[in-house]
GROMACS .gro file of C-alpha atoms in nm:
model
  491
    1MET     CA    1  -2.905   1.434  -0.918
    2SER     CA    2  -3.030   1.805  -1.004
    3LYS     CA    3  -2.957   1.907  -1.380
    4ASN     CA    4  -2.833   2.222  -1.283
    5ASN     CA    5  -2.461   2.204  -1.281
    6GLU     CA    6  -2.403   2.579  -1.272
    7TRP     CA    7  -2.145   2.506  -0.945
    8LEU     CA    8  -1.909   2.354  -1.185
    9ASN     CA    9  -1.865   2.718  -1.362
   10LYS     CA   10  -1.815   2.914  -0.994
   11LYS     CA   11  -1.456   2.870  -0.803
   12THR     CA   12  -1.450   2.958  -0.463
   13PRO     CA   13  -1.118   3.050  -0.274
   14ARG     CA   14  -1.102   2.824   0.025
   15SER     CA   15  -0.790   2.740   0.237
   16VAL     CA   16  -0.576   2.420   0.196
   17ASP     CA   17  -0.536   2.391   0.587
   18GLN     CA   18  -0.903   2.401   0.631
   19LEU     CA   19  -0.988   2.118   0.365
   20ARG     CA   20  -1.067   1.769   0.458
   21LEU     CA   21  -0.939   1.485   0.270
   22TRP     CA   22  -1.207   1.223   0.174
   23PRO     CA   23  -1.131   0.897   0.371
   24ASP     CA   24  -1.338   0.681   0.134
   25ASN     CA   25  -1.114   0.753  -0.173
   26PRO     CA   26  -1.152   0.480  -0.376
   27ARG     CA   27  -0.733   0.509  -0.422
   28LEU     CA   28  -0.696   0.468  -0.041
   29ASN     CA   29  -0.675   0.137   0.135
   30PRO     CA   30  -1.030   0.009   0.259
   31GLU     CA   31  -0.858  -0.172   0.575
   32GLU     CA   32  -0.688   0.086   0.708
   33THR     CA   33  -0.802   0.427   0.875
   34HIS     CA   34  -0.708   0.720   0.720
   35ILE     CA   35  -0.723   1.019   1.042
   36GLN     CA   36  -0.394   1.204   0.997
   37ILE     CA   37  -0.190   1.372   0.683
   38SER     CA   38   0.051   1.129   0.714
   39ASP     CA   39  -0.203   0.829   0.706
   40PHE     CA   40  -0.323   0.947   0.363
   41ALA     CA   41   0.087   1.045   0.227
   42GLU     CA   42   0.161   0.641   0.302
   43ASP     CA   43  -0.131   0.502   0.118
   44PHE     CA   44  -0.054   0.750  -0.169
   45THR     CA   45   0.293   0.656  -0.181
   46SER     CA   46   0.275   0.329  -0.079
   47GLU     CA   47   0.367   0.151  -0.429
   48ASP     CA   48   0.705   0.244  -0.605
   49SER     CA   49   0.518   0.373  -0.935
   50ASP     CA   50   0.256   0.571  -0.711
   51LYS     CA   51   0.567   0.720  -0.528
   52LYS     CA   52   0.736   0.847  -0.818
   53GLN     CA   53   0.447   1.008  -0.963
   54PHE     CA   54   0.377   1.182  -0.624
   55PHE     CA   55   0.708   1.328  -0.629
   56LYS     CA   56   0.679   1.466  -0.991
   57LEU     CA   57   0.346   1.627  -0.885
   58ILE     CA   58   0.544   1.796  -0.592
   59LYS     CA   59   0.787   1.903  -0.793
   60SER     CA   60   0.566   2.046  -1.040
   61ILE     CA   61   0.423   2.265  -0.789
   62THR     CA   62   0.763   2.370  -0.637
   63GLU     CA   63   0.888   2.506  -0.974
   64ASP     CA   64   0.584   2.590  -1.160
   65GLY     CA   65   0.342   2.709  -0.873
   66PHE     CA   66   0.016   2.527  -0.830
   67ILE     CA   67  -0.210   2.515  -1.160
   68PRO     CA   68  -0.570   2.389  -1.118
   69ALA     CA   69  -0.589   2.277  -1.505
   70ASP     CA   70  -0.833   2.018  -1.329
   71PRO     CA   71  -1.112   2.159  -1.110
   72VAL     CA   72  -1.078   2.075  -0.750
   73VAL     CA   73  -1.418   1.960  -0.609
   74VAL     CA   74  -1.579   1.960  -0.259
   75TRP     CA   75  -1.850   1.946  -0.077
   76LYS     CA   76  -1.980   2.056   0.279
   77ASN     CA   77  -2.031   1.748   0.522
   78LEU     CA   78  -2.377   1.894   0.725
   79GLU     CA   79  -2.308   1.723   1.027
   80ASN     CA   80  -1.937   1.925   1.108
   81GLU     CA   81  -1.991   2.205   0.895
   82LYS     CA   82  -1.608   2.081   0.721
   83TYR     CA   83  -1.553   2.080   0.340
   84TYR     CA   84  -1.424   1.736   0.215
   85VAL     CA   85  -1.241   1.712  -0.125
   86ALA     CA   86  -1.433   1.446  -0.365
   87GLU     CA   87  -1.175   1.522  -0.653
   88GLY     CA   88  -0.819   1.636  -0.606
   89ASN     CA   89  -0.732   1.503  -0.297
   90ARG     CA   90  -0.368   1.401  -0.435
   91ARG     CA   91  -0.331   1.745  -0.534
   92VAL     CA   92  -0.457   1.925  -0.234
   93LEU     CA   93  -0.253   1.623  -0.017
   94ALA     CA   94   0.053   1.768  -0.201
   95LEU     CA   95  -0.025   2.127  -0.121
   96LYS     CA   96  -0.079   2.024   0.267
   97LEU     CA   97   0.288   1.867   0.306
   98LEU     CA   98   0.440   2.144   0.141
   99ARG     CA   99   0.296   2.374   0.403
  100GLU     CA  100   0.339   2.150   0.670
  101PRO     CA  101   0.610   1.928   0.605
  102HIS     CA  102   0.632   1.784   0.955
  103LYS     CA  103   0.340   1.636   0.888
  104ALA     CA  104   0.468   1.417   0.615
  105PRO     CA  105   0.558   1.030   0.684
  106LYS     CA  106   0.945   0.973   0.791
  107GLY     CA  107   0.998   0.751   0.459
  108ILE     CA  108   0.919   1.089   0.265
  109ARG     CA  109   0.945   1.385   0.487
  110ALA     CA  110   1.343   1.498   0.385
  111PHE     CA  111   1.211   1.518   0.035
  112ILE     CA  112   0.940   1.681   0.114
  113ARG     CA  113   1.137   1.958   0.340
  114THR     CA  114   1.355   2.010   0.069
  115GLN     CA  115   1.065   2.095  -0.156
  116SER     CA  116   0.899   2.284   0.047
  117ALA     CA  117   1.162   2.525   0.113
  118LYS     CA  118   1.185   2.615  -0.269
  119ILE     CA  119   0.824   2.776  -0.260
  120ASP     CA  120   0.664   3.060  -0.128
  121LEU     CA  121   0.402   2.884   0.122
  122SER     CA  122   0.171   3.212   0.097
  123SER     CA  123   0.125   3.121  -0.283
  124ILE     CA  124  -0.044   2.799  -0.188
  125GLU     CA  125  -0.253   2.928   0.127
  126LYS     CA  126  -0.565   2.960  -0.106
  127ILE     CA  127  -0.651   2.752  -0.385
  128LEU     CA  128  -0.996   2.786  -0.627
  129VAL     CA  129  -1.207   2.522  -0.599
  130ASN     CA  130  -1.554   2.396  -0.710
  131VAL     CA  131  -1.824   2.368  -0.420
  132ALA     CA  132  -2.068   2.079  -0.493
  133PRO     CA  133  -2.449   2.137  -0.325
  134THR     CA  134  -2.424   1.796  -0.169
  135PHE     CA  135  -2.211   1.472  -0.207
  136GLU     CA  136  -2.445   1.316  -0.451
  137GLU     CA  137  -2.351   1.612  -0.699
  138ALA     CA  138  -1.986   1.547  -0.654
  139GLU     CA  139  -2.059   1.213  -0.727
  140TRP     CA  140  -2.160   1.267  -1.066
  141TYR     CA  141  -1.840   1.440  -1.119
  142ILE     CA  142  -1.626   1.168  -0.955
  143ASN     CA  143  -1.753   0.926  -1.202
  144GLN     CA  144  -1.687   1.178  -1.525
  145ARG     CA  145  -1.357   1.197  -1.398
  146ASN     CA  146  -1.259   0.896  -1.309
  147SER     CA  147  -1.475   0.636  -1.570
  148THR     CA  148  -1.298   0.476  -1.852
  149SER     CA  149  -1.479   0.636  -2.092
  150SER     CA  150  -1.310   0.975  -1.950
  151LEU     CA  151  -1.048   1.166  -2.140
  152GLN     CA  152  -0.879   1.217  -1.814
  153GLN     CA  153  -0.656   0.987  -1.650
  154SER     CA  154  -0.917   0.746  -1.495
  155TRP     CA  155  -0.890   0.534  -1.200
  156SER     CA  156  -0.708   0.182  -1.197
  157ARG     CA  157  -0.957  -0.130  -1.281
  158VAL     CA  158  -0.979  -0.207  -0.882
  159GLN     CA  159  -1.009   0.125  -0.789
  160GLN     CA  160  -1.325   0.155  -1.073
  161GLN     CA  161  -1.465  -0.160  -0.895
  162ARG     CA  162  -1.417  -0.045  -0.566
  163TRP     CA  163  -1.615   0.279  -0.616
  164ILE     CA  164  -1.902   0.053  -0.783
  165SER     CA  165  -1.910  -0.188  -0.504
  166GLU     CA  166  -1.925   0.124  -0.268
  167LEU     CA  167  -2.238   0.283  -0.481
  168TYR     CA  168  -2.372  -0.080  -0.467
  169ASP     CA  169  -2.395  -0.120  -0.065
  170LYS     CA  170  -2.499   0.259  -0.043
  171TYR     CA  171  -2.794   0.213  -0.278
  172ASN     CA  172  -2.881  -0.115  -0.163
  173GLY     CA  173  -2.852  -0.297  -0.489
  174ASP     CA  174  -3.030  -0.084  -0.695
  175ILE     CA  175  -2.881  -0.135  -1.030
  176ILE     CA  176  -3.087   0.162  -1.227
  177LYS     CA  177  -2.942   0.424  -0.937
  178ILE     CA  178  -2.593   0.282  -1.021
  179MET     CA  179  -2.669   0.324  -1.364
  180SER     CA  180  -2.805   0.670  -1.392
  181ILE     CA  181  -2.441   0.770  -1.159
  182THR     CA  182  -2.225   0.594  -1.366
  183LYS     CA  183  -2.369   0.611  -1.709
  184MET     CA  184  -2.267   0.270  -1.792
  185SER     CA  185  -2.429  -0.032  -1.922
  186LYS     CA  186  -2.667  -0.295  -1.698
  187SER     CA  187  -2.434  -0.541  -1.874
  188ASP     CA  188  -2.134  -0.371  -1.801
  189LEU     CA  189  -2.259  -0.280  -1.437
  190GLU     CA  190  -2.352  -0.665  -1.374
  191GLY     CA  191  -2.027  -0.802  -1.456
  192PHE     CA  192  -1.850  -0.546  -1.214
  193ILE     CA  193  -2.086  -0.670  -0.919
  194ARG     CA  194  -2.060  -1.037  -1.021
  195ILE     CA  195  -1.658  -1.026  -1.035
  196LEU     CA  196  -1.671  -0.893  -0.678
  197LYS     CA  197  -1.903  -1.155  -0.505
  198ILE     CA  198  -1.657  -1.428  -0.701
  199LYS     CA  199  -1.351  -1.268  -0.469
  200ASP     CA  200  -1.554  -1.238  -0.180
  201LEU     CA  201  -1.572  -1.631  -0.191
  202VAL     CA  202  -1.210  -1.630  -0.056
  203LYS     CA  203  -1.426  -1.526   0.284
  204GLN     CA  204  -1.636  -1.869   0.294
  205ASN     CA  205  -1.506  -2.111   0.523
  206GLU     CA  206  -1.443  -2.376   0.229
  207VAL     CA  207  -1.183  -2.158   0.064
  208LYS     CA  208  -1.072  -1.991   0.369
  209ASN     CA  209  -0.951  -2.297   0.543
  210LYS     CA  210  -0.729  -2.429   0.252
  211LEU     CA  211  -0.533  -2.095   0.287
  212THR     CA  212  -0.239  -2.001   0.514
  213GLU     CA  213  -0.313  -1.693   0.734
  214GLU     CA  214  -0.064  -1.449   0.456
  215GLU     CA  215  -0.217  -1.602   0.172
  216TYR     CA  216  -0.584  -1.551   0.306
  217GLU     CA  217  -0.445  -1.148   0.397
  218ASN     CA  218  -0.319  -1.132   0.053
  219ALA     CA  219  -0.651  -1.272  -0.125
  220ILE     CA  220  -0.871  -1.030   0.057
  221SER     CA  221  -0.638  -0.725   0.008
  222TYR     CA  222  -0.733  -0.438  -0.175
  223LYS     CA  223  -0.432  -0.484  -0.379
  224PHE     CA  224  -0.514  -0.809  -0.477
  225PRO     CA  225  -0.530  -0.833  -0.868
  226ILE     CA  226  -0.905  -0.878  -0.977
  227SER     CA  227  -0.800  -0.854  -1.308
  228ILE     CA  228  -0.684  -1.194  -1.345
  229LEU     CA  229  -1.029  -1.330  -1.212
  230GLU     CA  230  -1.215  -1.104  -1.465
  231ARG     CA  231  -1.023  -1.287  -1.735
  232PHE     CA  232  -1.013  -1.632  -1.602
  233PHE     CA  233  -1.386  -1.636  -1.565
  234SER     CA  234  -1.487  -1.437  -1.874
  235ASN     CA  235  -1.324  -1.762  -2.035
  236LYS     CA  236  -1.626  -1.994  -2.154
  237ASP     CA  237  -1.427  -2.306  -2.090
  238ALA     CA  238  -1.334  -2.212  -1.708
  239LYS     CA  239  -1.699  -2.136  -1.671
  240GLU     CA  240  -1.820  -2.485  -1.817
  241LYS     CA  241  -1.572  -2.682  -1.646
  242TRP     CA  242  -1.631  -2.556  -1.303
  243GLY     CA  243  -2.007  -2.544  -1.333
  244LEU     CA  244  -2.049  -2.164  -1.316
  245ASP     CA  245  -2.312  -1.941  -1.439
  246PHE     CA  246  -2.449  -1.631  -1.444
  247ASP     CA  247  -2.817  -1.493  -1.343
  248GLY     CA  248  -2.795  -1.120  -1.339
  249ILE     CA  249  -2.563  -1.031  -1.047
  250GLU     CA  250  -2.616  -1.376  -0.902
  251LEU     CA  251  -2.371  -1.671  -0.945
  252VAL     CA  252  -2.499  -2.008  -1.038
  253PHE     CA  253  -2.310  -2.340  -0.901
  254LYS     CA  254  -2.348  -2.664  -1.067
  255HIS     CA  255  -2.164  -2.812  -0.800
  256LYS     CA  256  -2.034  -2.515  -0.493
  257ILE     CA  257  -1.834  -2.751  -0.350
  258GLY     CA  258  -1.645  -2.911  -0.595
  259PHE     CA  259  -1.626  -2.497  -0.748
  260LEU     CA  260  -1.493  -2.359  -0.406
  261ASN     CA  261  -1.253  -2.659  -0.373
  262ALA     CA  262  -1.073  -2.555  -0.737
  263TYR     CA  263  -1.106  -2.201  -0.654
  264SER     CA  264  -0.891  -2.197  -0.363
  265GLU     CA  265  -0.610  -2.347  -0.547
  266LEU     CA  266  -0.623  -2.111  -0.794
  267ILE     CA  267  -0.670  -1.807  -0.530
  268LYS     CA  268  -0.348  -2.006  -0.374
  269HIS     CA  269  -0.152  -1.960  -0.703
  270ILE     CA  270  -0.226  -1.595  -0.767
  271VAL     CA  271  -0.120  -1.465  -0.470
  272ASN     CA  272   0.200  -1.681  -0.384
  273LYS     CA  273   0.461  -1.514  -0.638
  274ASP     CA  274   0.718  -1.816  -0.646
  275SER     CA  275   0.451  -2.072  -0.714
  276GLU     CA  276   0.569  -2.296  -0.987
  277LEU     CA  277   0.206  -2.256  -1.166
  278LYS     CA  278   0.243  -1.903  -1.251
  279ILE     CA  279  -0.066  -1.720  -1.279
  280ASP     CA  280  -0.059  -1.297  -1.346
  281THR     CA  281  -0.228  -1.095  -1.597
  282ARG     CA  282  -0.002  -1.211  -1.876
  283THR     CA  283   0.021  -1.589  -1.812
  284ILE     CA  284  -0.384  -1.572  -1.757
  285THR     CA  285  -0.405  -1.538  -2.147
  286THR     CA  286  -0.107  -1.650  -2.283
  287ASN     CA  287  -0.107  -1.996  -2.080
  288PHE     CA  288  -0.474  -2.023  -1.974
  289ASP     CA  289  -0.513  -2.361  -2.083
  290LYS     CA  290  -0.216  -2.501  -1.938
  291ILE     CA  291  -0.361  -2.337  -1.592
  292LEU     CA  292  -0.689  -2.467  -1.640
  293GLU     CA  293  -0.546  -2.829  -1.697
  294SER     CA  294  -0.339  -2.775  -1.366
  295LEU     CA  295  -0.593  -2.703  -1.163
  296PRO     CA  296  -0.833  -2.945  -0.963
  297LEU     CA  297  -1.129  -3.091  -1.156
  298VAL     CA  298  -1.475  -3.037  -1.086
  299ASN     CA  299  -1.669  -3.369  -1.087
  300PHE     CA  300  -1.992  -3.316  -1.157
  301ASP     CA  301  -2.097  -3.696  -1.140
  302GLU     CA  302  -2.123  -3.632  -0.760
  303VAL     CA  303  -2.422  -3.378  -0.785
  304ILE     CA  304  -2.778  -3.530  -0.804
  305ASN     CA  305  -2.963  -3.209  -0.870
  306GLU     CA  306  -2.861  -2.876  -0.994
  307VAL     CA  307  -2.783  -2.633  -0.716
  308ILE     CA  308  -2.857  -2.238  -0.700
  309GLU     CA  309  -2.705  -1.988  -0.473
  310THR     CA  310  -2.831  -1.617  -0.441
  311THR     CA  311  -2.720  -1.312  -0.263
  312ASP     CA  312  -3.119  -1.163  -0.289
  313SER     CA  313  -3.214  -1.009   0.078
  314ASP     CA  314  -3.559  -1.129  -0.024
  315THR     CA  315  -3.436  -1.496  -0.094
  316THR     CA  316  -3.302  -1.740   0.147
  317ASP     CA  317  -3.047  -1.938   0.016
  318THR     CA  318  -3.141  -2.339  -0.053
  319GLU     CA  319  -2.918  -2.644  -0.139
  320LEU     CA  320  -3.002  -2.970  -0.238
  321GLU     CA  321  -2.847  -3.224   0.001
  322VAL     CA  322  -2.572  -3.385  -0.206
  323PRO     CA  323  -2.408  -3.712  -0.153
  324SER     CA  324  -2.100  -3.712   0.120
  325ILE     CA  325  -1.783  -3.628  -0.095
  326ASP     CA  326  -1.423  -3.747   0.035
  327ILE     CA  327  -1.241  -3.402  -0.058
  328THR     CA  328  -0.951  -3.398   0.181
  329PRO     CA  329  -0.889  -3.034   0.202
  330SER     CA  330  -0.498  -2.913   0.145
  331THR     CA  331  -0.310  -2.888   0.464
  332PRO     CA  332  -0.183  -2.541   0.482
  333THR     CA  333   0.184  -2.502   0.485
  334LEU     CA  334   0.242  -2.313   0.815
  335PRO     CA  335   0.514  -1.998   0.751
  336PRO     CA  336   0.834  -2.082   0.962
  337ILE     CA  337   0.860  -1.913   1.303
  338VAL     CA  338   1.053  -1.612   1.313
  339ILE     CA  339   1.255  -1.581   1.563
  340LYS     CA  340   1.391  -1.183   1.634
  341ASN     CA  341   1.687  -1.121   1.780
  342ASN     CA  342   1.846  -1.438   1.686
  343PRO     CA  343   2.271  -1.404   1.728
  344ASN     CA  344   2.290  -1.739   1.522
  345ARG     CA  345   2.071  -1.601   1.246
  346SER     CA  346   2.225  -1.603   0.854
  347ARG     CA  347   2.104  -1.289   0.729
  348LEU     CA  348   2.119  -0.943   0.921
  349ILE     CA  349   1.819  -0.845   0.840
  350LEU     CA  350   1.479  -1.053   0.881
  351ASP     CA  351   1.263  -1.067   0.555
  352ILE     CA  352   0.976  -0.936   0.774
  353TYR     CA  353   1.076  -0.557   0.773
  354SER     CA  354   1.066  -0.326   0.550
  355LEU     CA  355   1.199   0.041   0.496
  356ASN     CA  356   0.995   0.306   0.310
  357SER     CA  357   1.241   0.617   0.237
  358SER     CA  358   1.277   0.895  -0.017
  359SER     CA  359   1.659   0.797  -0.028
  360TYR     CA  360   1.713   0.497  -0.315
  361ARG     CA  361   2.043   0.437  -0.114
  362LEU     CA  362   1.897   0.331   0.225
  363ASN     CA  363   1.599   0.163   0.053
  364GLU     CA  364   1.837  -0.087  -0.130
  365LEU     CA  365   2.114  -0.122   0.134
  366PHE     CA  366   1.835  -0.193   0.353
  367ASN     CA  367   1.694  -0.468   0.114
  368GLU     CA  368   2.058  -0.594   0.007
  369LEU     CA  369   2.121  -0.673   0.355
  370LYS     CA  370   1.818  -0.901   0.372
  371LEU     CA  371   1.943  -1.079   0.094
  372ILE     CA  372   2.323  -1.112   0.180
  373PRO     CA  373   2.442  -1.384   0.371
  374LEU     CA  374   2.677  -1.297   0.670
  375LYS     CA  375   2.924  -1.521   0.508
  376TYR     CA  376   3.028  -1.226   0.323
  377ASN     CA  377   3.115  -1.060   0.681
  378ASN     CA  378   3.309  -0.766   0.522
  379SER     CA  379   3.045  -0.648   0.302
  380VAL     CA  380   2.822  -0.677   0.565
  381ALA     CA  381   3.041  -0.506   0.817
  382ALA     CA  382   3.095  -0.218   0.620
  383SER     CA  383   2.753  -0.194   0.514
  384ILE     CA  384   2.649  -0.118   0.884
  385ARG     CA  385   2.864   0.139   0.900
  386ILE     CA  386   2.742   0.306   0.588
  387PHE     CA  387   2.363   0.257   0.690
  388LEU     CA  388   2.422   0.457   1.018
  389ASP     CA  389   2.570   0.741   0.865
  390LEU     CA  390   2.276   0.761   0.596
  391ALA     CA  391   2.022   0.710   0.854
  392VAL     CA  392   2.158   0.969   1.043
  393LEU     CA  393   2.207   1.205   0.743
  394ASN     CA  394   1.838   1.168   0.629
  395TYR     CA  395   1.716   1.211   1.000
  396LEU     CA  396   1.852   1.548   0.998
  397LYS     CA  397   1.719   1.649   0.668
  398SER     CA  398   1.379   1.472   0.721
  399GLU     CA  399   1.349   1.725   1.055
  400GLY     CA  400   1.492   2.000   0.911
  401LEU     CA  401   1.804   1.979   1.146
  402ILE     CA  402   2.037   2.059   0.905
  403GLY     CA  403   2.125   2.444   0.983
  404HIS     CA  404   2.080   2.378   1.344
  405LEU     CA  405   2.373   2.102   1.325
  406CYS     CA  406   2.584   2.380   1.146
  407GLY     CA  407   2.514   2.626   1.359
  408HIS     CA  408   2.577   2.383   1.661
  409TYR     CA  409   2.944   2.316   1.536
  410PRO     CA  410   3.018   2.656   1.299
  411ASP     CA  411   3.379   2.569   1.344
  412ASN     CA  412   3.325   2.258   1.078
  413ALA     CA  413   3.222   2.479   0.798
  414GLY     CA  414   2.954   2.296   0.670
  415ILE     CA  415   2.739   1.964   0.712
  416LYS     CA  416   3.066   1.749   0.541
  417ASN     CA  417   3.312   1.876   0.819
  418ILE     CA  418   3.093   1.736   1.061
  419ASN     CA  419   3.185   1.408   1.093
  420LEU     CA  420   2.946   1.102   1.263
  421SER     CA  421   3.008   1.101   1.627
  422LYS     CA  422   2.943   1.459   1.626
  423ARG     CA  423   2.636   1.416   1.458
  424LEU     CA  424   2.524   1.169   1.638
  425GLU     CA  425   2.615   1.353   1.995
  426PHE     CA  426   2.374   1.667   1.821
  427ILE     CA  427   2.045   1.399   1.743
  428LYS     CA  428   2.075   1.236   2.083
  429THR     CA  429   1.881   1.536   2.265
  430LYS     CA  430   1.619   1.552   1.964
  431VAL     CA  431   1.538   1.142   2.014
  432ASN     CA  432   1.355   0.936   2.287
  433GLY     CA  433   1.546   0.790   2.596
  434LYS     CA  434   1.576   0.411   2.465
  435SER     CA  435   1.750   0.589   2.148
  436GLN     CA  436   1.962   0.846   2.354
  437ASP     CA  437   2.083   0.520   2.551
  438ILE     CA  438   2.190   0.342   2.246
  439ILE     CA  439   2.389   0.639   2.120
  440ASN     CA  440   2.576   0.672   2.432
  441LYS     CA  441   2.690   0.305   2.414
  442VAL     CA  442   2.808   0.365   2.038
  443LEU     CA  443   3.000   0.658   2.163
  444ASN     CA  444   3.166   0.530   2.415
  445PRO     CA  445   3.487   0.363   2.291
  446LYS     CA  446   3.558   0.133   2.594
  447ASN     CA  447   3.232  -0.046   2.483
  448GLU     CA  448   3.273  -0.356   2.258
  449LEU     CA  449   2.959  -0.237   2.024
  450SER     CA  450   3.108   0.135   1.942
  451LEU     CA  451   3.143   0.352   1.682
  452ASP     CA  452   3.491   0.308   1.674
  453VAL     CA  453   3.464  -0.054   1.618
  454LEU     CA  454   3.211   0.050   1.327
  455ASN     CA  455   3.502   0.296   1.207
  456GLY     CA  456   3.726   0.028   1.196
  457TYR     CA  457   3.527  -0.220   0.988
  458VAL     CA  458   3.604   0.076   0.677
  459HIS     CA  459   3.951   0.189   0.801
  460SER     CA  460   4.116  -0.055   0.973
  461GLU     CA  461   4.265  -0.403   0.907
  462ASN     CA  462   4.187  -0.594   1.232
  463THR     CA  463   3.905  -0.915   1.199
  464HIS     CA  464   3.846  -0.997   1.521
  465TYR     CA  465   3.508  -0.815   1.523
  466LEU     CA  466   3.380  -1.004   1.191
  467ASN     CA  467   3.212  -1.344   1.324
  468ASN     CA  468   2.846  -1.359   1.235
  469ARG     CA  469   2.737  -1.337   1.610
  470TYR     CA  470   2.901  -1.010   1.655
  471LEU     CA  471   2.774  -0.825   1.368
  472ASN     CA  472   2.391  -0.978   1.429
  473ASN     CA  473   2.450  -0.828   1.768
  474PHE     CA  474   2.553  -0.507   1.644
  475TRP     CA  475   2.270  -0.438   1.402
  476ASP     CA  476   2.047  -0.560   1.716
  477LEU     CA  477   2.184  -0.266   1.922
  478LEU     CA  478   2.101  -0.028   1.619
  479PHE     CA  479   1.779  -0.157   1.563
  480PRO     CA  480   1.561   0.070   1.785
  481LEU     CA  481   1.785   0.351   1.679
  482PHE     CA  482   1.733   0.279   1.309
  483GLU     CA  483   1.311   0.240   1.388
  484GLU     CA  484   1.293   0.582   1.530
  485LEU     CA  485   1.502   0.774   1.253
  486LEU     CA  486   1.341   0.570   0.979
  487ASP     CA  487   1.002   0.441   0.852
  488ILE     CA  488   1.088   0.104   0.894
  489LYS     CA  489   0.767  -0.130   0.948
  490GLU     CA  490   0.748  -0.502   1.016
  491ASN     CA  491   0.522  -0.693   0.797
   0.00000   0.00000   0.00000
């Protein structure tokens, strides 16, 4: 990188619509593809805490305008002549969504539309940015902005490690080059890389085969709490009892098979929240001795000589022959088979589904219906009616249809006076064919599964439609409609 950073002192106006978001941003899930604006928005709001902060950012823009207190740094990709955002992706995303709320994910679209209506969109048509001559120049600023030594809000530990990992791959393990970019000491940098190598041991068959499919997916996920591994393997007793040592960035095993056997159990307890041996960022410190004692022992008596593994590309991995060791692998516990649309299930909503919505009531009601047993049929029945009402209202808001609805029924003097049957009739022309069929069935009072029955759950004393099988069938009828109206995902 050149020593001339004059580009940081020069701001250039750029169209918000023309700026491209950076798909390799360490804040994003590296396991997913980010092409559409909605892809980025889903990642930036995937956690409740992230969503709250993003909503706070949106509100600050609509109330106070866009104030570029921190630079938005972009660079020009010479292959397609487009400008990409290196620093400020979250802020630029907020501006893009406010300008085009229809591109927001369904789960937050209603909120974005409401906020978009509060701001003069021409005021955020262009913003001032700093144009870095190359991405390598932008790298320097990215590190300054997000390093642990920065006075500004930094990346999380995991995001910092992901950034180091990307630099390590990009520069083929050139530690000196990475040090010059990150300004980290050699020991700190080596520590980052070693812990990433320890995490990647999950992908070895000796570990992978001991995990269920769900456990493995959680273990390789970018959300895996890698700081737990850092704390565990920074402990002298853990390394000594498990026969692990470090040589620069290399991992040195005294007994690799025994180590991986114990390591797989550690991973199991970390990813299973319901594990009796609770391992998290707090207990790994407060209950370390108990945790270490509860995990499998590594028996060094079975090893003839020390075994060293190296991942250096110029060195061939060599392991001395060891005696046959009778290690009985733990049999993975297979998850129960999920049967969809089972009319005799005990819960209305299967645990495999999740809802992402800016509506607190919709989110909470959805989660409650996953927990409440159907033996509480009166509560569940009334909740179905309420959920349908809230889902339709949320859809009308997210698609900006409230004004059109009121114009369609001018005699009702406002949306509060337009009942659910009229709202369903109105959105019937906006949804797909399958959803139209569902609405037609629900609006036909002659059908057994009708809106009249749902209304009866709230306003009637009839009990002949309250059995579990009937409630499950009613939900299964409505579910495809809910999938179109809301952001429901199958885990």
